[in-house]
XYZ file of C-alpha atoms in Angstrom:
638
model
C -224.790 -25.175 -45.531
C -225.705 -21.506 -46.069
C -222.125 -20.584 -47.014
C -222.166 -23.163 -49.811
C -225.625 -22.205 -51.100
C -224.752 -18.521 -51.501
C -221.493 -19.248 -53.315
C -219.040 -18.168 -50.604
C -217.823 -21.768 -50.472
C -217.551 -24.045 -53.491
C -218.190 -27.814 -53.374
C -214.405 -28.305 -53.631
C -213.845 -26.109 -50.550
C -216.371 -28.115 -48.559
C -214.937 -31.428 -49.778
C -211.435 -30.372 -48.756
C -212.627 -29.391 -45.282
C -214.579 -32.623 -44.811
C -211.560 -34.671 -45.865
C -209.308 -32.873 -43.358
C -211.909 -33.282 -40.626
C -212.270 -36.993 -41.335
C -208.501 -37.563 -41.224
C -207.991 -35.541 -38.035
C -211.219 -36.551 -36.308
C -212.864 -33.160 -35.729
C -216.158 -32.484 -37.481
C -217.428 -29.582 -35.393
C -219.261 -27.005 -37.589
C -216.933 -24.133 -36.584
C -213.879 -26.208 -37.516
C -215.402 -27.342 -40.814
C -216.234 -23.731 -41.747
C -212.744 -22.510 -40.838
C -211.075 -25.336 -42.769
C -213.243 -24.700 -45.846
C -212.418 -20.987 -45.727
C -208.694 -21.771 -45.414
C -208.912 -24.054 -48.461
C -210.832 -21.341 -50.315
C -208.552 -18.416 -49.414
C -205.641 -18.913 -51.887
C -208.077 -19.371 -54.792
C -209.397 -15.854 -54.110
C -206.045 -14.126 -53.609
C -205.801 -14.455 -49.827
C -202.922 -16.104 -48.014
C -204.974 -16.802 -44.906
C -208.340 -16.219 -43.222
C -208.536 -13.265 -40.843
C -211.095 -14.411 -38.286
C -211.738 -10.878 -37.023
C -212.450 -9.518 -40.513
C -213.552 -12.522 -42.531
C -216.655 -10.715 -43.794
C -214.669 -7.743 -45.096
C -212.097 -9.809 -46.953
C -214.712 -12.042 -48.578
C -217.011 -9.193 -49.603
C -214.351 -6.889 -51.113
C -213.319 -7.541 -54.682
C -215.405 -10.669 -55.275
C -218.526 -11.339 -57.294
C -221.513 -12.327 -55.139
C -225.113 -11.162 -54.938
C -225.526 -12.236 -51.333
C -225.247 -10.095 -48.230
C -222.179 -11.820 -46.834
C -222.498 -10.028 -43.491
C -225.945 -11.609 -42.964
C -224.559 -15.158 -42.971
C -224.346 -17.012 -39.613
C -220.711 -16.246 -38.792
C -219.309 -17.521 -35.480
C -218.180 -15.042 -32.835
C -214.434 -14.513 -33.545
C -213.284 -15.076 -29.939
C -215.341 -18.232 -29.530
C -214.302 -19.406 -32.978
C -210.641 -19.000 -32.139
C -211.078 -20.935 -28.878
C -212.602 -23.866 -30.760
C -209.788 -23.840 -33.315
C -207.094 -23.736 -30.626
C -208.619 -26.921 -29.252
C -208.814 -28.700 -32.616
C -206.440 -31.470 -33.750
C -206.513 -29.905 -37.233
C -204.829 -26.748 -35.990
C -201.304 -25.928 -34.844
C -201.165 -22.698 -32.828
C -197.952 -20.806 -33.480
C -196.847 -17.505 -31.998
C -195.847 -14.736 -34.403
C -192.263 -15.102 -35.574
C -191.935 -18.879 -35.127
C -189.485 -20.298 -37.719
C -191.209 -21.942 -40.656
C -189.255 -25.169 -40.253
C -189.805 -26.468 -36.749
C -186.991 -28.989 -36.299
C -187.854 -29.697 -32.671
C -191.414 -30.994 -32.850
C -192.315 -31.839 -36.465
C -194.783 -34.420 -35.154
C -196.948 -31.529 -33.961
C -197.415 -30.067 -37.441
C -201.041 -29.853 -38.536
C -202.902 -29.075 -41.791
C -203.929 -25.653 -40.446
C -201.859 -23.012 -38.657
C -203.312 -20.333 -36.376
C -201.255 -17.183 -35.748
C -203.130 -14.578 -33.700
C -206.393 -14.142 -35.669
C -204.979 -15.519 -38.948
C -205.722 -19.091 -40.032
C -203.517 -20.577 -42.790
C -203.144 -23.755 -44.702
C -199.764 -24.976 -43.428
C -198.186 -24.710 -46.892
C -199.103 -21.040 -47.291
C -197.943 -20.191 -43.779
C -194.559 -21.688 -44.681
C -194.452 -19.697 -47.918
C -195.120 -16.485 -45.990
C -192.532 -17.196 -43.293
C -189.953 -18.118 -45.920
C -190.493 -14.956 -47.960
C -190.412 -12.745 -44.868
C -187.244 -14.351 -43.480
C -185.310 -14.190 -46.766
C -186.375 -10.619 -47.570
C -185.427 -9.355 -44.121
C -182.064 -11.102 -44.310
C -181.434 -9.646 -47.775
C -182.534 -6.155 -46.719
C -179.902 -6.197 -43.990
C -177.080 -7.566 -46.151
C -174.670 -4.834 -47.285
C -171.639 -5.320 -49.514
C -168.999 -3.494 -47.482
C -166.374 -4.065 -50.176
C -167.930 -1.561 -52.584
C -165.787 1.495 -53.327
C -168.275 4.315 -52.682
C -166.096 6.945 -54.329
C -165.931 4.889 -57.521
C -169.675 4.310 -57.432
C -170.181 8.063 -57.179
C -167.896 8.683 -60.162
C -169.869 6.231 -62.309
C -173.188 7.632 -61.091
C -172.156 11.087 -62.261
C -171.703 9.695 -65.777
C -174.847 7.557 -65.874
C -177.512 9.780 -64.374
C -178.251 13.348 -65.285
C -179.286 15.445 -62.275
C -183.000 15.082 -61.619
C -185.274 17.973 -60.683
C -186.709 15.946 -57.812
C -184.919 16.360 -54.493
C -183.629 14.131 -53.193
C -182.903 12.466 -56.538
C -184.653 9.139 -55.962
C -183.434 7.477 -59.152
C -179.865 8.201 -58.069
C -180.607 6.851 -54.585
C -182.100 3.664 -56.058
C -179.042 2.991 -58.214
C -176.707 3.722 -55.298
C -178.717 1.350 -53.095
C -178.421 -1.499 -55.602
C -174.648 -0.997 -55.749
C -174.370 -1.953 -52.076
C -177.330 -4.109 -51.125
C -178.552 -7.640 -51.729
C -182.123 -6.316 -52.043
C -183.417 -3.177 -53.760
C -187.112 -2.439 -54.249
C -187.873 0.230 -56.856
C -191.525 1.199 -56.634
C -193.445 3.909 -58.422
C -196.378 4.813 -60.589
C -196.481 5.089 -64.387
C -193.795 7.237 -65.946
C -191.733 7.620 -62.775
C -188.651 6.230 -64.542
C -188.505 2.670 -63.191
C -187.116 1.140 -66.407
C -184.761 4.106 -66.927
C -183.449 3.549 -63.395
C -183.019 -0.196 -63.933
C -181.017 0.428 -67.136
C -178.685 2.787 -65.230
C -178.474 0.344 -62.350
C -177.391 -2.498 -64.647
C -174.938 -0.188 -66.402
C -173.398 0.709 -63.042
C -172.989 -2.929 -62.039
C -171.326 -3.698 -65.367
C -169.045 -0.685 -65.115
C -168.090 -1.783 -61.616
C -167.585 -5.466 -62.468
C -164.989 -6.747 -60.023
C -166.013 -4.498 -57.099
C -166.066 -7.467 -54.722
C -168.956 -9.070 -52.897
C -171.331 -10.298 -55.579
C -168.731 -9.887 -58.336
C -165.358 -11.350 -57.474
C -162.346 -9.820 -59.249
C -161.451 -11.664 -62.417
C -164.919 -13.130 -62.974
C -165.602 -10.710 -65.807
C -169.109 -9.488 -66.492
C -171.868 -10.151 -63.972
C -174.446 -12.762 -64.920
C -177.748 -10.887 -65.129
C -181.313 -12.158 -65.440
C -184.217 -9.835 -66.197
C -187.620 -11.401 -65.701
C -191.321 -10.713 -65.305
C -194.371 -12.778 -64.314
C -195.783 -13.066 -67.865
C -194.356 -13.436 -71.343
C -195.983 -10.191 -72.438
C -194.420 -8.282 -69.539
C -191.031 -9.941 -70.173
C -191.059 -8.894 -73.836
C -192.120 -5.372 -72.895
C -189.294 -5.209 -70.332
C -186.780 -6.335 -72.960
C -187.955 -3.720 -75.445
C -187.956 -0.963 -72.807
C -184.444 -1.834 -71.627
C -183.109 -1.861 -75.173
C -184.654 1.542 -75.786
C -183.103 2.869 -72.562
C -179.705 1.375 -73.426
C -179.796 3.016 -76.872
C -180.199 6.459 -75.253
C -177.098 8.539 -76.138
C -177.301 10.025 -72.644
C -176.204 6.697 -71.196
C -172.448 7.260 -71.016
C -170.971 3.771 -70.953
C -168.356 1.954 -72.945
C -169.372 0.345 -76.226
C -168.715 -3.056 -74.723
C -171.075 -2.419 -71.800
C -173.730 -1.046 -74.173
C -173.510 -4.209 -76.273
C -173.772 -6.406 -73.171
C -176.841 -4.568 -71.923
C -178.444 -4.627 -75.364
C -178.151 -8.408 -75.412
C -180.239 -8.870 -72.268
C -183.361 -10.897 -73.007
C -186.357 -10.865 -70.693
C -187.733 -14.148 -69.441
C -190.777 -15.256 -67.537
C -190.068 -16.189 -63.939
C -191.236 -19.739 -64.638
C -188.772 -20.082 -67.509
C -185.972 -18.558 -65.407
C -186.573 -21.050 -62.599
C -186.781 -23.995 -64.985
C -190.463 -24.873 -65.095
C -191.361 -28.004 -67.052
C -194.792 -29.294 -68.121
C -194.138 -32.443 -66.104
C -194.422 -30.527 -62.827
C -196.570 -27.471 -62.257
C -195.126 -26.741 -58.811
C -191.462 -27.797 -58.949
C -188.623 -26.043 -60.742
C -185.148 -27.082 -61.822
C -183.702 -24.264 -59.703
C -184.565 -24.391 -56.013
C -182.859 -24.190 -52.607
C -180.581 -27.083 -53.564
C -179.812 -26.030 -57.163
C -179.338 -22.271 -57.134
C -179.637 -19.897 -60.071
C -176.179 -18.968 -61.385
C -177.009 -15.270 -61.747
C -175.345 -12.569 -59.701
C -178.085 -10.033 -60.444
C -181.807 -10.760 -60.880
C -184.230 -7.989 -61.875
C -187.970 -8.683 -61.628
C -190.344 -6.230 -63.323
C -194.117 -5.980 -62.726
C -193.592 -7.452 -59.269
C -197.154 -6.514 -58.285
C -198.250 -9.488 -60.431
C -196.030 -11.998 -58.566
C -197.904 -14.252 -56.142
C -196.603 -15.488 -52.785
C -195.677 -19.096 -53.767
C -193.737 -17.925 -56.846
C -191.892 -15.283 -54.815
C -190.954 -17.937 -52.248
C -189.552 -20.200 -54.955
C -187.578 -17.364 -56.559
C -186.036 -16.244 -53.269
C -185.043 -19.786 -52.333
C -183.447 -20.354 -55.743
C -181.202 -17.274 -55.582
C -177.629 -17.330 -54.348
C -177.308 -15.552 -50.986
C -174.636 -13.226 -52.394
C -176.643 -12.260 -55.489
C -178.410 -8.920 -55.851
C -182.206 -8.925 -56.235
C -184.008 -5.889 -57.678
C -187.815 -5.860 -57.454
C -189.600 -3.300 -59.634
C -193.278 -2.388 -59.858
C -196.248 -0.243 -58.908
C -197.720 -1.323 -55.546
C -200.923 0.627 -56.244
C -201.891 -1.563 -59.185
C -203.986 -4.688 -58.914
C -202.253 -7.465 -57.020
C -201.531 -10.914 -58.458
C -204.419 -13.108 -59.538
C -203.109 -15.839 -57.228
C -202.516 -15.632 -53.468
C -200.901 -12.591 -51.896
C -200.225 -8.912 -52.499
C -196.467 -9.333 -52.214
C -195.193 -6.038 -53.608
C -197.752 -4.029 -51.659
C -196.729 -5.829 -48.463
C -193.020 -5.281 -49.190
C -193.400 -1.549 -49.857
C -195.748 -1.399 -46.867
C -196.171 2.003 -45.235
C -193.409 3.636 -47.281
C -195.905 5.350 -49.572
C -194.053 8.290 -51.080
C -191.872 8.907 -48.024
C -188.192 8.042 -47.694
C -187.322 6.413 -44.404
C -183.945 4.887 -43.592
C -181.439 4.114 -40.870
C -178.638 6.506 -39.863
C -175.989 4.197 -41.335
C -177.776 3.917 -44.672
C -178.317 7.663 -44.839
C -174.623 8.339 -44.309
C -173.635 5.752 -46.954
C -176.069 7.160 -49.529
C -174.887 10.717 -48.912
C -171.288 9.587 -49.410
C -172.214 7.624 -52.544
C -174.380 10.207 -54.271
C -172.623 13.332 -53.044
C -176.027 14.755 -52.177
C -177.074 15.709 -48.642
C -180.451 14.234 -47.793
C -182.670 16.903 -46.282
C -185.623 16.892 -43.962
C -187.709 14.988 -46.550
C -185.883 11.841 -45.451
C -187.025 10.357 -42.148
C -184.210 8.824 -40.121
C -184.961 6.004 -37.708
C -183.160 3.776 -35.287
C -182.430 0.408 -36.899
C -185.300 -1.909 -35.888
C -184.683 -4.685 -38.384
C -187.214 -3.367 -40.891
C -186.662 -3.358 -44.634
C -187.033 0.357 -45.384
C -183.338 0.770 -46.259
C -184.022 -1.411 -49.305
C -187.197 0.376 -50.505
C -187.089 3.382 -52.843
C -190.366 4.883 -54.078
C -189.941 7.052 -57.181
C -192.203 10.052 -56.894
C -192.266 12.152 -60.068
C -194.270 10.834 -63.025
C -193.141 11.924 -66.489
C -195.466 9.957 -68.754
C -198.155 12.608 -68.519
C -197.772 16.345 -68.131
C -197.985 17.399 -64.494
C -201.285 19.164 -65.168
C -202.767 16.556 -67.512
C -206.203 15.223 -66.693
C -204.902 11.642 -66.578
C -202.188 12.555 -64.052
C -204.632 14.467 -61.844
C -207.202 11.674 -62.081
C -204.682 8.960 -61.172
C -203.423 11.032 -58.230
C -206.948 11.589 -56.902
C -207.807 7.881 -57.243
C -204.606 6.887 -55.450
C -205.417 9.320 -52.646
C -208.907 7.853 -52.279
C -210.493 11.289 -52.763
C -213.798 10.590 -54.539
C -214.788 14.278 -54.588
C -211.514 15.172 -56.322
C -211.979 12.328 -58.827
C -215.453 13.568 -59.764
C -214.201 17.167 -59.954
C -211.395 16.195 -62.351
C -213.797 14.228 -64.534
C -216.323 17.063 -64.636
C -213.695 19.736 -65.349
C -213.411 18.479 -68.914
C -209.638 18.334 -69.553
C -208.780 17.515 -73.148
C -207.467 14.044 -72.334
C -210.513 12.903 -70.292
C -214.069 12.128 -71.392
C -216.775 10.972 -69.017
C -219.855 9.230 -70.406
C -222.193 9.150 -67.423
C -224.010 6.000 -68.440
C -224.107 2.508 -66.943
C -221.594 0.070 -68.364
C -224.349 -2.056 -69.899
C -225.764 0.915 -71.849
C -226.411 0.169 -75.527
C -228.096 3.366 -76.694
C -226.184 4.644 -79.751
C -226.776 8.310 -78.945
C -225.666 7.818 -75.340
C -222.471 6.066 -76.408
C -221.839 8.105 -79.572
C -218.444 9.387 -78.445
C -217.324 5.837 -77.583
C -218.698 4.405 -80.821
C -216.909 7.014 -82.927
C -213.554 6.299 -81.256
C -213.943 2.528 -81.446
C -215.032 2.551 -85.087
C -212.162 4.847 -86.119
C -209.589 2.553 -84.482
C -211.292 -0.590 -85.807
C -211.447 0.777 -89.361
C -207.683 1.444 -89.250
C -206.980 -2.096 -87.997
C -209.161 -3.760 -90.634
C -207.763 -1.590 -93.452
C -204.150 -2.407 -92.592
C -204.976 -6.098 -92.116
C -206.636 -6.274 -95.539
C -203.508 -4.691 -97.051
C -201.391 -7.365 -95.350
C -199.552 -4.704 -93.336
C -199.215 -6.483 -89.981
C -197.094 -3.753 -88.384
C -199.644 -1.047 -89.179
C -202.522 -3.248 -87.998
C -200.828 -3.923 -84.659
C -199.943 -0.251 -84.265
C -203.584 0.685 -84.933
C -204.679 -1.776 -82.244
C -202.496 0.020 -79.717
C -204.260 3.322 -80.367
C -207.344 2.250 -78.404
C -208.482 -0.528 -76.099
C -211.800 -1.107 -74.308
C -211.177 -2.253 -70.712
C -213.862 -3.953 -68.613
C -213.987 -4.962 -64.962
C -215.909 -8.188 -65.672
C -215.410 -10.966 -68.190
C -219.043 -11.854 -68.796
C -222.383 -10.145 -69.259
C -223.427 -6.930 -70.985
C -221.103 -4.924 -68.765
C -218.207 -7.327 -69.328
C -215.808 -8.298 -72.103
C -218.201 -10.702 -73.827
C -220.961 -8.100 -74.046
C -218.658 -5.345 -75.275
C -216.982 -7.574 -77.874
C -220.407 -8.262 -79.390
C -221.269 -4.553 -79.249
C -218.022 -3.490 -80.949
C -218.439 -6.132 -83.646
C -221.976 -4.848 -84.290
C -220.682 -1.263 -84.577
C -217.926 -2.297 -86.999
C -220.326 -4.392 -89.098
C -222.464 -1.340 -89.659
C -219.599 1.076 -90.265
C -216.855 -0.819 -92.153
C -217.625 -2.052 -95.675
C -217.444 -5.817 -95.946
C -216.714 -6.373 -92.270
C -218.043 -9.786 -91.253
C -217.063 -11.083 -87.794
C -218.168 -14.642 -88.503
C -215.531 -17.309 -88.774
C -212.598 -17.898 -86.445
C -209.934 -16.088 -88.438
C -211.611 -13.212 -90.255
C -209.243 -10.527 -91.560
C -208.852 -7.748 -89.016
C -209.802 -9.880 -86.010
C -207.777 -8.750 -82.947
C -206.940 -11.820 -80.866
C -205.804 -12.537 -77.304
C -203.837 -15.670 -76.415
C -205.495 -17.340 -73.411
C -203.011 -20.139 -72.698
C -199.230 -20.271 -72.670
C -197.670 -21.780 -75.798
C -193.964 -21.932 -74.858
C -192.958 -23.691 -78.076
C -194.295 -20.752 -80.070
C -193.006 -18.221 -77.536
C -196.597 -17.043 -77.099
C -198.049 -16.506 -73.648
C -201.351 -15.911 -71.935
C -202.189 -12.252 -72.544
C -200.274 -11.773 -75.813
C -202.234 -9.789 -78.397
C -202.149 -10.247 -82.186
C -204.208 -9.614 -85.316
C -205.368 -11.687 -88.293
C -203.967 -10.247 -91.549
C -204.153 -11.177 -95.218
C -201.134 -13.204 -96.367
C -201.087 -14.160 -100.044
C -204.183 -16.204 -100.775
C -204.785 -16.922 -97.089
C -204.392 -15.344 -93.680
C -201.813 -15.279 -90.899
C -201.875 -14.146 -87.286
C -199.265 -11.496 -86.477
C -197.758 -10.626 -83.089
C -195.141 -8.169 -81.917
C -191.884 -9.798 -80.826
C -188.836 -8.301 -79.174
C -186.921 -8.606 -82.449
C -189.776 -7.646 -84.786
C -193.000 -9.066 -86.181
C -193.817 -12.741 -85.841
C -196.524 -14.476 -87.886
C -198.195 -17.854 -87.445
C -200.473 -20.005 -89.519
C -203.955 -19.993 -87.942
C -203.868 -23.761 -87.434
C -201.020 -23.431 -84.936
C -203.095 -21.309 -82.535
C -205.628 -23.081 -80.358
C -206.575 -20.937 -77.367
C -207.472 -17.445 -78.540
C -210.397 -15.049 -78.197
C -211.394 -11.720 -79.726
C -209.879 -8.710 -77.980
C -212.102 -5.871 -79.146
C -212.316 -5.542 -75.344
C -210.267 -7.056 -72.514
C -210.385 -7.207 -68.730
C -208.476 -4.640 -66.705
C -206.582 -7.520 -65.079
C -205.351 -8.690 -68.506
C -204.259 -5.153 -69.394
C -201.601 -5.000 -66.672
C -198.161 -4.453 -68.153
C -199.647 -2.875 -71.312
C -200.006 0.700 -72.561
C -202.426 2.159 -75.117
C -202.765 5.636 -76.562
C -206.410 5.826 -75.462
C -208.448 3.556 -73.192
C -212.207 3.246 -72.839
C -212.949 2.112 -69.285
C -216.307 0.413 -68.719
C -217.429 0.388 -65.086
C -220.070 -2.013 -63.757
C -222.892 -1.020 -61.442
C -221.902 0.253 -57.990
C -223.075 -3.050 -56.448
C -220.266 -4.987 -58.164
C -217.771 -6.230 -55.593
C -214.913 -6.238 -58.131
C -215.158 -2.451 -58.362
C -212.142 -1.219 -56.367
C -209.697 1.668 -56.201
C -206.850 -0.512 -57.456
C -208.940 -1.652 -60.434
C -209.787 1.912 -61.465
C -206.213 3.152 -60.914
C -204.795 0.307 -63.024
C -207.251 1.019 -65.848
C -206.587 4.771 -65.927
C -202.805 4.353 -65.891
C -202.882 2.082 -68.974
C -203.523 5.233 -71.065
C -200.795 7.386 -72.570
C -202.841 10.179 -74.156
C -206.511 9.864 -73.270
C -209.204 8.167 -71.195
C -212.915 7.750 -71.892
C -214.761 6.574 -68.790
C -218.174 4.916 -69.129
C -219.924 4.687 -65.762
C -222.198 6.415 -63.308
C -221.035 8.782 -60.590
C -222.161 6.247 -58.007
C -219.947 3.593 -59.596
C -216.959 5.966 -59.683
C -217.397 6.903 -56.031
C -217.826 3.274 -55.015
C -214.634 2.263 -56.833
C -212.572 4.988 -55.172
C -213.929 4.136 -51.714
C -213.359 0.371 -51.835
C -209.844 -1.034 -51.411
C -208.754 -4.521 -52.353
C -208.466 -6.453 -49.112
C -205.990 -9.336 -49.169
C -205.650 -11.344 -45.976
C -201.930 -11.748 -45.269
C -199.423 -11.511 -42.457
C -196.434 -10.577 -44.605
C -196.690 -6.813 -44.155
C -196.827 -6.953 -40.359
C -193.797 -9.254 -40.346
C -191.697 -7.091 -42.659
C -192.748 -3.847 -40.949
C -193.052 -4.811 -37.264
C -193.191 -1.257 -35.886
C -195.300 0.379 -38.621
C-alpha cells in the first residue's frame, strides 16, 4: 500500500495489523490501516493514534521525504464509524477504569476513546498512570507538624529573591504530599531544592504518615532513566550536600552524602532474563519511603506505569525535570503531560494555599491563582522560574527564553545581536568549506588538541575535562549533516592540525568514545562518554565515575563509537562549557523547538550555531507532537 511504500508504515507494522485482522476476522482497508498505525505509534513516541490529526503527528519530528498529507487518508468521521463497528476495537468512554472486571470477554486488541485509537496495552498504561498520579496528588499527610516544618525550612533554605519563593514552596509541598513535581529549566535550582527536600525529610524523621515514629531514617531512593543521568544526579547531590549553607546535623549530612543514584531499571529489579518484568511490581512493592526521579522528561509511559505500581501507597514520590526538553525516545511525553498547562504559573486550591502559607510563613500574593478543587493535580506541581546557570542578560539565557516562547523573530534578533557567548555561522549543516566554518574548526581543533595531549601524557582526568570543554551536537545520526559526517570532518581537521594524530584503529590514543549499549557488569551505560589514554606500554579507556576515574582494558568494551560529535538526544542530562549545534536543512522533520531548546541549554558558557535562518525559524515554529490522552485526563478542565 502507499503508506508502506513511502515509509510511514514498516513491514512489521503491516504484518502486525494483518495478524490482528486475521485473528479477529476484519480485513477492511480502513481497519488494517488503523491497526498498522496503532502498532507503529509506540515505536515513534506516540501512545495512540489521533484520528483527527494523524497527519500532523506523523509529519512532526520524523524523518520522511514524502508529503504525508498527500496520502489517501480516510475521512476521520467515516473512519471512526468503521472502527466502532470492528471486532478488533473496544469502544470505551473517557474515564473508564483500566481493569474492566465486569465484561473482560469484551476486551479487544485495540481501544477507541473519542478520536484516540490505542493498542490495549498502552491504553492500560495510560489509565494506570493517570489514576495513580491523581490519587497521589490528592493524598496529604495530615500528621505533619507544619510549625516544625517551617522551623526546619528556615534553617535549610536561604531566602530567595524570587517571590513567591518557589524552592521553599516545593520543599514544603514534599513535606506533606505523596506526590511533588519539581519542574524547571537549566539552572533553576532543581537539584539544590531536592537536596534541601531530602534534608528536611531526614530532619523530620518520625513526623508520622510516611515515616512512623521509631523507624529511624527514611529509606530513600534517587534514580534517573539512564546510568549517565544517575551518576550526574549522585555527583550533584553530593556537591549540594557539601554546601556549608546546608544547616543540618553531621549525621544527616553523612546520610545524604551516602545516597547513590540508580537507574530506574536497576531500582525496580530488571534482569536480563525479562526485558519487561521487574522484581518490584504491584505485588512486591519497593521498600523505600521516598523516591526521587531526576530527568523525568526522559521517562517513557510504560516505565512510569511500572514505577508507580511498584511504590508503596504511603511513600513520597518526587519527579524532577525540564518539561521543555525533548521527550523520551520511547512512547509518551509523561513529564510534559504531568506539568500540563502550569507553564510558569502557580495554581492551587484554597486548602493547599492556606497550608503552604502556614508552612512557609510567606503570604502568597496575586501571582498565585486560586481555584476551586476540581480533582486536578496542580497542588502537586511546582515550576521553578528563575535560572541561575547563566547571567540574566547572557545571550544563552535570552536565546533559550526566546526559543521556549516560540518567538522566531526574537531568536534571530538575539543571534544577530552578537553577544559574547553566542556565535552564529549562517551556513547549512552539511557545509564543508574551511573558510565558512573557520570559527568552528578553530574551536574544535583547540579542544581536540587538549584532549589528545592529555591522553598521550596518560592524564585521564585532564583528557576527560578537556572533552567537556566542547561538544558538537547534531540533530541527525547519519549523513553529512549528522553525527557520522561530522565525526569524519572533525577527524580530518585534527589529522591536519595535530602532529601524529591518526584516527585509524579502534583504540587510538585520544579517541573520545560513547558507550552504545548498557554494560551493567562494568557499571557502564548507553550514553556514557570516555577517552582512550596511554597506560604504560598500552592503552586504557577512562570514564568518570561518581567516586573518581575508572579505567578499562580496551578488550572489555564492545559497543562503542567515536564521540567527536553526538546527537542532541544523546546529550540530554549532560553539560558542556561550549556546544556547537549543527542544524539540518529546514525540510528536516526532526527539526523542532524542543530539539533546539535542549541543544542550547546543554551549554554553560557558549554556543556556536551552524545553520541557516530558515532552519532556525523552522525549528522554533515546529513543536514535537506526541499523541496521548494523559494530559487531558490529568487536567480535565484546562
